mmCIF file of C-alpha atoms and ligand atoms in Angstrom:
data_model
loop_
_atom_site.group_PDB
_atom_site.id
_atom_site.type_symbol
_atom_site.label_atom_id
_atom_site.label_comp_id
_atom_site.label_asym_id
_atom_site.label_seq_id
_atom_site.Cartn_x
_atom_site.Cartn_y
_atom_site.Cartn_z
ATOM 1 C CA UNK A 125 -24.402 -29.203 14.753
ATOM 2 C CA UNK A 126 -23.386 -25.718 12.824
ATOM 3 C CA UNK A 127 -20.525 -25.770 10.152
ATOM 4 C CA UNK A 128 -17.329 -24.842 10.304
ATOM 5 C CA UNK A 129 -15.699 -21.526 8.605
ATOM 6 C CA UNK A 130 -13.009 -22.147 6.465
ATOM 7 C CA UNK A 131 -11.834 -18.459 5.228
ATOM 8 C CA UNK A 132 -9.101 -17.786 3.127
ATOM 9 C CA UNK A 133 -7.228 -14.620 3.139
ATOM 10 C CA UNK A 134 -5.717 -13.879 0.141
ATOM 11 C CA UNK A 135 -3.540 -10.876 1.768
ATOM 12 C CA UNK A 136 -1.632 -8.673 -0.987
ATOM 13 C CA UNK A 137 -1.658 -11.424 -3.659
ATOM 14 C CA UNK A 138 -3.640 -10.990 -6.697
ATOM 15 C CA UNK A 139 -4.415 -9.907 -10.628
ATOM 16 C CA UNK A 140 -7.366 -10.103 -12.538
ATOM 17 C CA UNK A 141 -5.857 -13.241 -14.100
ATOM 18 C CA UNK A 142 -4.849 -15.485 -10.521
ATOM 19 C CA UNK A 143 -8.273 -14.310 -9.473
ATOM 20 C CA UNK A 144 -10.324 -15.592 -12.616
ATOM 21 C CA UNK A 145 -8.784 -18.722 -11.960
ATOM 22 C CA UNK A 146 -8.673 -19.080 -8.519
ATOM 23 C CA UNK A 147 -12.890 -18.210 -8.233
ATOM 24 C CA UNK A 148 -13.129 -20.487 -11.441
ATOM 25 C CA UNK A 149 -11.531 -23.345 -9.825
ATOM 26 C CA UNK A 150 -13.287 -22.487 -6.334
ATOM 27 C CA UNK A 151 -16.718 -22.476 -7.904
ATOM 28 C CA UNK A 152 -15.737 -26.406 -10.011
ATOM 29 C CA UNK A 153 -14.789 -27.604 -6.307
ATOM 30 C CA UNK A 154 -17.191 -26.359 -3.648
ATOM 31 C CA UNK A 155 -19.725 -28.528 -3.925
ATOM 32 C CA UNK A 156 -17.296 -31.314 -2.574
ATOM 33 C CA UNK A 157 -16.642 -29.090 0.576
ATOM 34 C CA UNK A 158 -20.156 -30.491 2.964
ATOM 35 C CA UNK A 159 -19.087 -29.296 6.271
ATOM 36 C CA UNK A 160 -17.633 -25.800 6.102
ATOM 37 C CA UNK A 161 -18.735 -21.972 5.128
ATOM 38 C CA UNK A 162 -15.945 -21.582 3.062
ATOM 39 C CA UNK A 163 -15.696 -17.573 2.575
ATOM 40 C CA UNK A 164 -12.570 -15.630 0.591
ATOM 41 C CA UNK A 165 -11.008 -12.576 1.117
ATOM 42 C CA UNK A 166 -10.170 -10.927 -1.480
ATOM 43 C CA UNK A 167 -7.821 -7.398 -1.631
ATOM 44 C CA UNK A 168 -10.668 -4.633 -2.260
ATOM 45 C CA UNK A 169 -10.001 -4.147 -5.978
ATOM 46 C CA UNK A 170 -11.259 -7.620 -6.717
ATOM 47 C CA UNK A 171 -14.217 -7.135 -4.848
ATOM 48 C CA UNK A 172 -16.394 -6.571 -7.811
ATOM 49 C CA UNK A 173 -14.869 -9.465 -9.782
ATOM 50 C CA UNK A 174 -15.472 -11.880 -6.631
ATOM 51 C CA UNK A 175 -19.133 -10.601 -6.467
ATOM 52 C CA UNK A 176 -19.946 -11.685 -9.516
ATOM 53 C CA UNK A 177 -18.396 -14.829 -10.131
ATOM 54 C CA UNK A 178 -19.537 -16.198 -6.979
ATOM 55 C CA UNK A 179 -22.980 -14.815 -7.207
ATOM 56 C CA UNK A 180 -24.538 -18.152 -7.932
ATOM 57 C CA UNK A 181 -22.228 -19.874 -5.152
ATOM 58 C CA UNK A 182 -22.717 -20.582 -1.392
ATOM 59 C CA UNK A 183 -18.796 -19.005 -0.971
ATOM 60 C CA UNK A 184 -19.192 -15.534 1.453
ATOM 61 C CA UNK A 185 -17.071 -12.720 0.752
ATOM 62 C CA UNK A 186 -15.096 -10.706 3.136
ATOM 63 C CA UNK A 187 -12.793 -8.203 3.304
ATOM 64 C CA UNK A 188 -9.246 -8.314 5.395
ATOM 65 C CA UNK A 189 -9.451 -4.586 6.856
ATOM 66 C CA UNK A 190 -12.155 -1.811 7.179
ATOM 67 C CA UNK A 191 -12.527 1.858 8.184
ATOM 68 C CA UNK A 192 -14.559 2.646 11.657
ATOM 69 C CA UNK A 193 -16.148 5.811 9.883
ATOM 70 C CA UNK A 194 -18.936 6.203 8.129
ATOM 71 C CA UNK A 195 -17.800 8.272 5.121
ATOM 72 C CA UNK A 196 -16.084 11.508 4.705
ATOM 73 C CA UNK A 197 -12.562 12.877 5.053
ATOM 74 C CA UNK A 198 -10.365 9.538 5.253
ATOM 75 C CA UNK A 199 -8.189 9.644 1.979
ATOM 76 C CA UNK A 200 -6.925 5.324 0.958
ATOM 77 C CA UNK A 201 -10.148 4.505 3.382
ATOM 78 C CA UNK A 202 -12.927 2.321 2.274
ATOM 79 C CA UNK A 203 -16.659 1.785 4.394
ATOM 80 C CA UNK A 204 -18.823 -0.774 5.386
ATOM 81 C CA UNK A 205 -21.405 0.563 3.644
ATOM 82 C CA UNK A 206 -19.296 0.073 0.022
ATOM 83 C CA UNK A 207 -18.043 -3.510 1.586
ATOM 84 C CA UNK A 208 -21.716 -4.375 1.982
ATOM 85 C CA UNK A 209 -22.543 -3.184 -1.532
ATOM 86 C CA UNK A 210 -20.105 -5.655 -2.955
ATOM 87 C CA UNK A 211 -21.732 -8.562 -0.766
ATOM 88 C CA UNK A 212 -19.374 -8.506 1.827
ATOM 89 C CA UNK A 213 -20.314 -10.979 4.802
ATOM 90 C CA UNK A 214 -16.591 -11.095 7.391
ATOM 91 C CA UNK A 215 -14.647 -8.686 8.098
ATOM 92 C CA UNK A 216 -11.306 -9.386 9.568
ATOM 93 C CA UNK A 217 -9.811 -7.322 12.538
ATOM 94 C CA UNK A 218 -6.823 -6.981 14.470
ATOM 95 C CA UNK A 219 -4.983 -9.407 11.929
ATOM 96 C CA UNK A 220 -1.786 -9.782 13.535
ATOM 97 C CA UNK A 221 -0.247 -8.041 9.680
ATOM 98 C CA UNK A 222 -2.563 -4.735 10.983
ATOM 99 C CA UNK A 223 -1.596 -4.863 14.286
ATOM 100 C CA UNK A 224 2.595 -4.925 13.835
ATOM 101 C CA UNK A 225 2.855 -3.416 10.198
ATOM 102 C CA UNK A 226 -0.246 -0.481 11.095
ATOM 103 C CA UNK A 227 -0.113 -0.161 14.502
ATOM 104 C CA UNK A 228 -3.215 -1.042 15.416
ATOM 105 C CA UNK A 229 -3.864 -1.333 18.483
ATOM 106 C CA UNK A 230 -7.021 -2.941 20.592
ATOM 107 C CA UNK A 231 -8.564 0.085 20.629
ATOM 108 C CA UNK A 232 -9.153 0.206 16.879
ATOM 109 C CA UNK A 233 -9.537 -2.862 16.616
ATOM 110 C CA UNK A 234 -12.351 -2.910 18.816
ATOM 111 C CA UNK A 235 -13.873 0.232 16.886
ATOM 112 C CA UNK A 236 -13.890 -1.787 13.634
ATOM 113 C CA UNK A 237 -15.373 -4.750 15.855
ATOM 114 C CA UNK A 238 -18.115 -2.376 16.696
ATOM 115 C CA UNK A 239 -19.108 -0.638 13.181
ATOM 116 C CA UNK A 240 -19.020 -4.218 11.533
ATOM 117 C CA UNK A 241 -21.486 -5.368 13.337
ATOM 118 C CA UNK A 242 -23.445 -1.776 13.277
ATOM 119 C CA UNK A 243 -23.575 -3.095 9.770
ATOM 120 C CA UNK A 244 -24.469 -6.424 10.289
ATOM 121 C CA UNK A 245 -21.336 -8.337 8.676
ATOM 122 C CA UNK A 246 -19.879 -10.486 10.907
ATOM 123 C CA UNK A 247 -16.331 -9.383 12.397
ATOM 124 C CA UNK A 248 -13.832 -11.907 12.521
ATOM 125 C CA UNK A 249 -11.520 -10.591 15.226
ATOM 126 C CA UNK A 250 -7.898 -11.954 15.300
ATOM 127 C CA UNK A 251 -5.843 -13.020 18.136
ATOM 128 C CA UNK A 252 -2.590 -14.409 18.687
ATOM 129 C CA UNK A 253 0.725 -13.980 20.650
ATOM 130 C CA UNK A 254 4.601 -13.352 19.131
ATOM 131 C CA UNK A 255 7.074 -15.956 19.488
ATOM 132 C CA UNK A 256 8.588 -14.268 22.667
ATOM 133 C CA UNK A 257 5.748 -13.762 24.287
ATOM 134 C CA UNK A 258 4.919 -17.257 24.170
ATOM 135 C CA UNK A 259 8.470 -18.309 25.294
ATOM 136 C CA UNK A 260 7.656 -16.331 28.314
ATOM 137 C CA UNK A 261 4.257 -18.116 29.162
ATOM 138 C CA UNK A 262 2.796 -15.373 28.347
ATOM 139 C CA UNK A 263 -0.176 -16.978 25.603
ATOM 140 C CA UNK A 264 -3.047 -17.297 27.342
ATOM 141 C CA UNK A 265 -2.810 -13.640 29.160
ATOM 142 C CA UNK A 266 -2.066 -12.114 25.635
ATOM 143 C CA UNK A 267 -4.962 -13.799 23.729
ATOM 144 C CA UNK A 268 -6.951 -13.562 26.503
ATOM 145 C CA UNK A 269 -5.658 -9.883 26.829
ATOM 146 C CA UNK A 270 -7.014 -8.945 22.872
ATOM 147 C CA UNK A 271 -10.190 -10.693 23.780
ATOM 148 C CA UNK A 272 -11.039 -8.464 26.921
ATOM 149 C CA UNK A 273 -10.197 -5.128 25.151
ATOM 150 C CA UNK A 274 -13.254 -6.204 23.118
ATOM 151 C CA UNK A 275 -16.143 -7.528 25.714
ATOM 152 C CA UNK A 276 -14.937 -3.978 27.592
ATOM 153 C CA UNK A 277 -15.697 -1.952 24.532
ATOM 154 C CA UNK A 278 -18.321 -3.536 22.824
ATOM 155 C CA UNK A 279 -19.675 -6.355 25.733
ATOM 156 C CA UNK A 280 -19.740 -10.303 25.858
ATOM 157 C CA UNK A 281 -22.891 -10.182 24.385
ATOM 158 C CA UNK A 282 -21.718 -8.837 21.099
ATOM 159 C CA UNK A 283 -19.686 -12.301 20.271
ATOM 160 C CA UNK A 284 -22.932 -13.976 19.465
ATOM 161 C CA UNK A 285 -22.365 -11.917 16.113
ATOM 162 C CA UNK A 286 -18.697 -12.730 15.656
ATOM 163 C CA UNK A 287 -15.953 -15.189 14.942
ATOM 164 C CA UNK A 288 -12.437 -15.467 16.648
ATOM 165 C CA UNK A 289 -9.471 -16.465 14.853
ATOM 166 C CA UNK A 290 -5.976 -17.718 17.060
ATOM 167 C CA UNK A 291 -3.392 -17.117 15.219
ATOM 168 C CA UNK A 292 -0.101 -17.401 16.747
ATOM 169 C CA UNK A 293 2.348 -14.532 15.252
ATOM 170 C CA UNK A 294 4.872 -17.153 14.846
ATOM 171 C CA UNK A 295 3.198 -19.582 12.877
ATOM 172 C CA UNK A 296 1.935 -17.166 9.924
ATOM 173 C CA UNK A 297 3.625 -17.476 6.886
ATOM 174 C CA UNK A 298 6.421 -19.477 8.543
ATOM 175 C CA UNK A 299 5.432 -22.699 7.374
ATOM 176 C CA UNK A 300 5.880 -23.505 11.228
ATOM 177 C CA UNK A 301 2.171 -24.692 12.580
ATOM 178 C CA UNK A 302 0.913 -25.292 16.096
ATOM 179 C CA UNK A 303 0.523 -28.463 17.172
ATOM 180 C CA UNK A 304 -3.152 -29.668 17.342
ATOM 181 C CA UNK A 305 -2.934 -29.570 21.124
ATOM 182 C CA UNK A 306 -0.973 -26.030 21.301
ATOM 183 C CA UNK A 307 -4.078 -25.118 19.600
ATOM 184 C CA UNK A 308 -6.672 -26.501 20.766
ATOM 185 C CA UNK A 309 -5.218 -25.091 24.795
ATOM 186 C CA UNK A 310 -5.658 -21.314 23.845
ATOM 187 C CA UNK A 311 -9.071 -22.059 21.964
ATOM 188 C CA UNK A 312 -10.020 -23.853 25.423
ATOM 189 C CA UNK A 313 -8.929 -20.702 27.300
ATOM 190 C CA UNK A 314 -10.617 -18.273 24.702
ATOM 191 C CA UNK A 315 -14.615 -20.476 25.003
ATOM 192 C CA UNK A 316 -13.498 -20.296 29.012
ATOM 193 C CA UNK A 317 -12.813 -16.527 29.315
ATOM 194 C CA UNK A 318 -15.833 -15.700 27.189
ATOM 195 C CA UNK A 319 -17.904 -18.247 29.180
ATOM 196 C CA UNK A 320 -16.951 -16.013 32.263
ATOM 197 C CA UNK A 321 -18.441 -12.353 31.120
ATOM 198 C CA UNK A 322 -20.941 -14.510 28.391
ATOM 199 C CA UNK A 323 -21.858 -17.963 28.921
ATOM 200 C CA UNK A 324 -24.737 -17.678 26.744
ATOM 201 C CA UNK A 325 -22.602 -16.931 23.663
ATOM 202 C CA UNK A 326 -19.692 -19.048 24.588
ATOM 203 C CA UNK A 327 -20.553 -22.153 23.376
ATOM 204 C CA UNK A 328 -21.546 -21.452 20.032
ATOM 205 C CA UNK A 329 -18.589 -19.038 19.239
ATOM 206 C CA UNK A 330 -17.059 -20.216 16.343
ATOM 207 C CA UNK A 331 -13.141 -20.194 16.639
ATOM 208 C CA UNK A 332 -10.942 -20.835 13.982
ATOM 209 C CA UNK A 333 -7.500 -21.740 14.193
ATOM 210 C CA UNK A 334 -4.970 -19.889 11.700
ATOM 211 C CA UNK A 335 -0.978 -20.096 11.233
ATOM 212 C CA UNK A 336 0.350 -22.360 7.881
ATOM 213 C CA UNK A 337 -2.613 -24.454 8.050
ATOM 214 C CA UNK A 338 -1.970 -26.941 5.048
ATOM 215 C CA UNK A 339 -4.442 -29.754 3.738
ATOM 216 C CA UNK A 340 -2.438 -32.066 5.627
ATOM 217 C CA UNK A 341 -2.603 -30.097 8.872
ATOM 218 C CA UNK A 342 -5.860 -29.920 8.951
ATOM 219 C CA UNK A 343 -7.500 -32.568 9.834
ATOM 220 C CA UNK A 344 -5.771 -33.211 12.820
ATOM 221 C CA UNK A 345 -6.463 -29.435 13.848
ATOM 222 C CA UNK A 346 -10.124 -29.431 13.250
ATOM 223 C CA UNK A 347 -10.764 -32.570 14.957
ATOM 224 C CA UNK A 348 -9.847 -30.254 18.603
ATOM 225 C CA UNK A 349 -13.169 -30.213 20.206
ATOM 226 C CA UNK A 350 -12.861 -26.198 20.480
ATOM 227 C CA UNK A 351 -11.555 -25.311 17.049
ATOM 228 C CA UNK A 352 -13.971 -24.679 14.172
ATOM 229 C CA UNK A 353 -12.425 -24.089 11.319
ATOM 230 C CA UNK A 354 -9.096 -22.407 9.848
ATOM 231 C CA UNK A 355 -8.069 -19.120 8.678
ATOM 232 C CA UNK A 356 -5.544 -19.918 5.920
ATOM 233 C CA UNK A 357 -3.139 -17.414 4.113
ATOM 234 C CA UNK A 358 -0.916 -19.109 1.536
ATOM 235 C CA UNK A 359 -2.696 -22.216 0.843
ATOM 236 C CA UNK A 360 -6.191 -20.267 0.033
ATOM 237 C CA UNK A 361 -4.149 -18.747 -3.123
ATOM 238 C CA UNK A 362 -4.262 -22.240 -4.714
ATOM 239 C CA UNK A 363 -8.069 -23.544 -5.456
ATOM 240 C CA UNK A 364 -7.694 -27.424 -4.649
ATOM 241 C CA UNK A 365 -5.042 -26.784 -1.239
ATOM 242 C CA UNK A 366 -7.724 -24.382 -0.009
ATOM 243 C CA UNK A 367 -11.296 -26.612 -0.886
ATOM 244 C CA UNK A 368 -8.617 -29.551 0.341
ATOM 245 C CA UNK A 369 -8.931 -27.516 3.825
ATOM 246 C CA UNK A 370 -12.597 -27.212 3.368
ATOM 247 C CA UNK A 371 -13.298 -31.095 3.600
ATOM 248 C CA UNK A 372 -11.356 -31.747 5.841
ATOM 249 C CA UNK A 373 -14.083 -29.656 8.246
ATOM 250 C CA UNK A 374 -15.915 -32.243 9.735
HETATM 251 P P1 PGA B 615 -0.813 -17.968 6.518
HETATM 252 O O1 PGA B 615 -1.197 -17.315 6.857
HETATM 253 O O2 PGA B 615 -1.522 -19.683 6.643
HETATM 254 O O3 PGA B 615 -0.137 -18.413 5.072
HETATM 255 O O4 PGA B 615 0.350 -18.586 7.551
HETATM 256 C C1 PGA B 615 -2.548 -17.249 7.846
HETATM 257 C C2 PGA B 615 -3.384 -15.836 8.291
HETATM 258 O O5 PGA B 615 -2.693 -15.177 8.008
HETATM 259 O O6 PGA B 615 -4.227 -15.811 8.220
#
């Protein structure tokens, strides 16, 4: 069976010194991670350092955000071609912090998703409900709506080269984790939704869980039928805890 993916989203946390220590630890421990593709998502200024350090490893590199345009007058943005020069093979699109803090809507998320695929890079489409939406019973409709917005723009077949990350907003950085059953329910609904529009892509789609994943919660989460790995924030900043999550992959 295909490997799980364990992805570490460092967010805006790094210095040359912490990156050096973290990458050193990951290089030393990565061989013990047998059943997961590890991916790290450094902030842009540390891409070169990360590429050099990870050159002789199987750890993949991703970026946390990208500009959908090719090049030109987009002050402050980073293009896919630039990311590609640094060995980037995954891009996070639609992370809830981008949606909430930078007003990225479904249309922009879909553009980034398509631009990423056009460069032969794999988008990781992040979806998830707020606590308020969950309490109103809207979880499945919010999450499948976020997926459908990308299907409308890119087509269901595009999910052959994509990963989905289900990250309940209320579980991100809060220490609250969706229970394995809560997560499985949503993962199953995502797969079932894709099954209706793109039956050939549904079974093989990797759906990661994110939201306060730790080494102790990972094992039970990863044992769920429709959970294919994790998108890890806080616990990806230390090599030991990130590697332990990688080792929880089956
Ligand atoms: P967290 O972040 O593990 O710190 O909750 C997850 C994410 O936002 O990707």
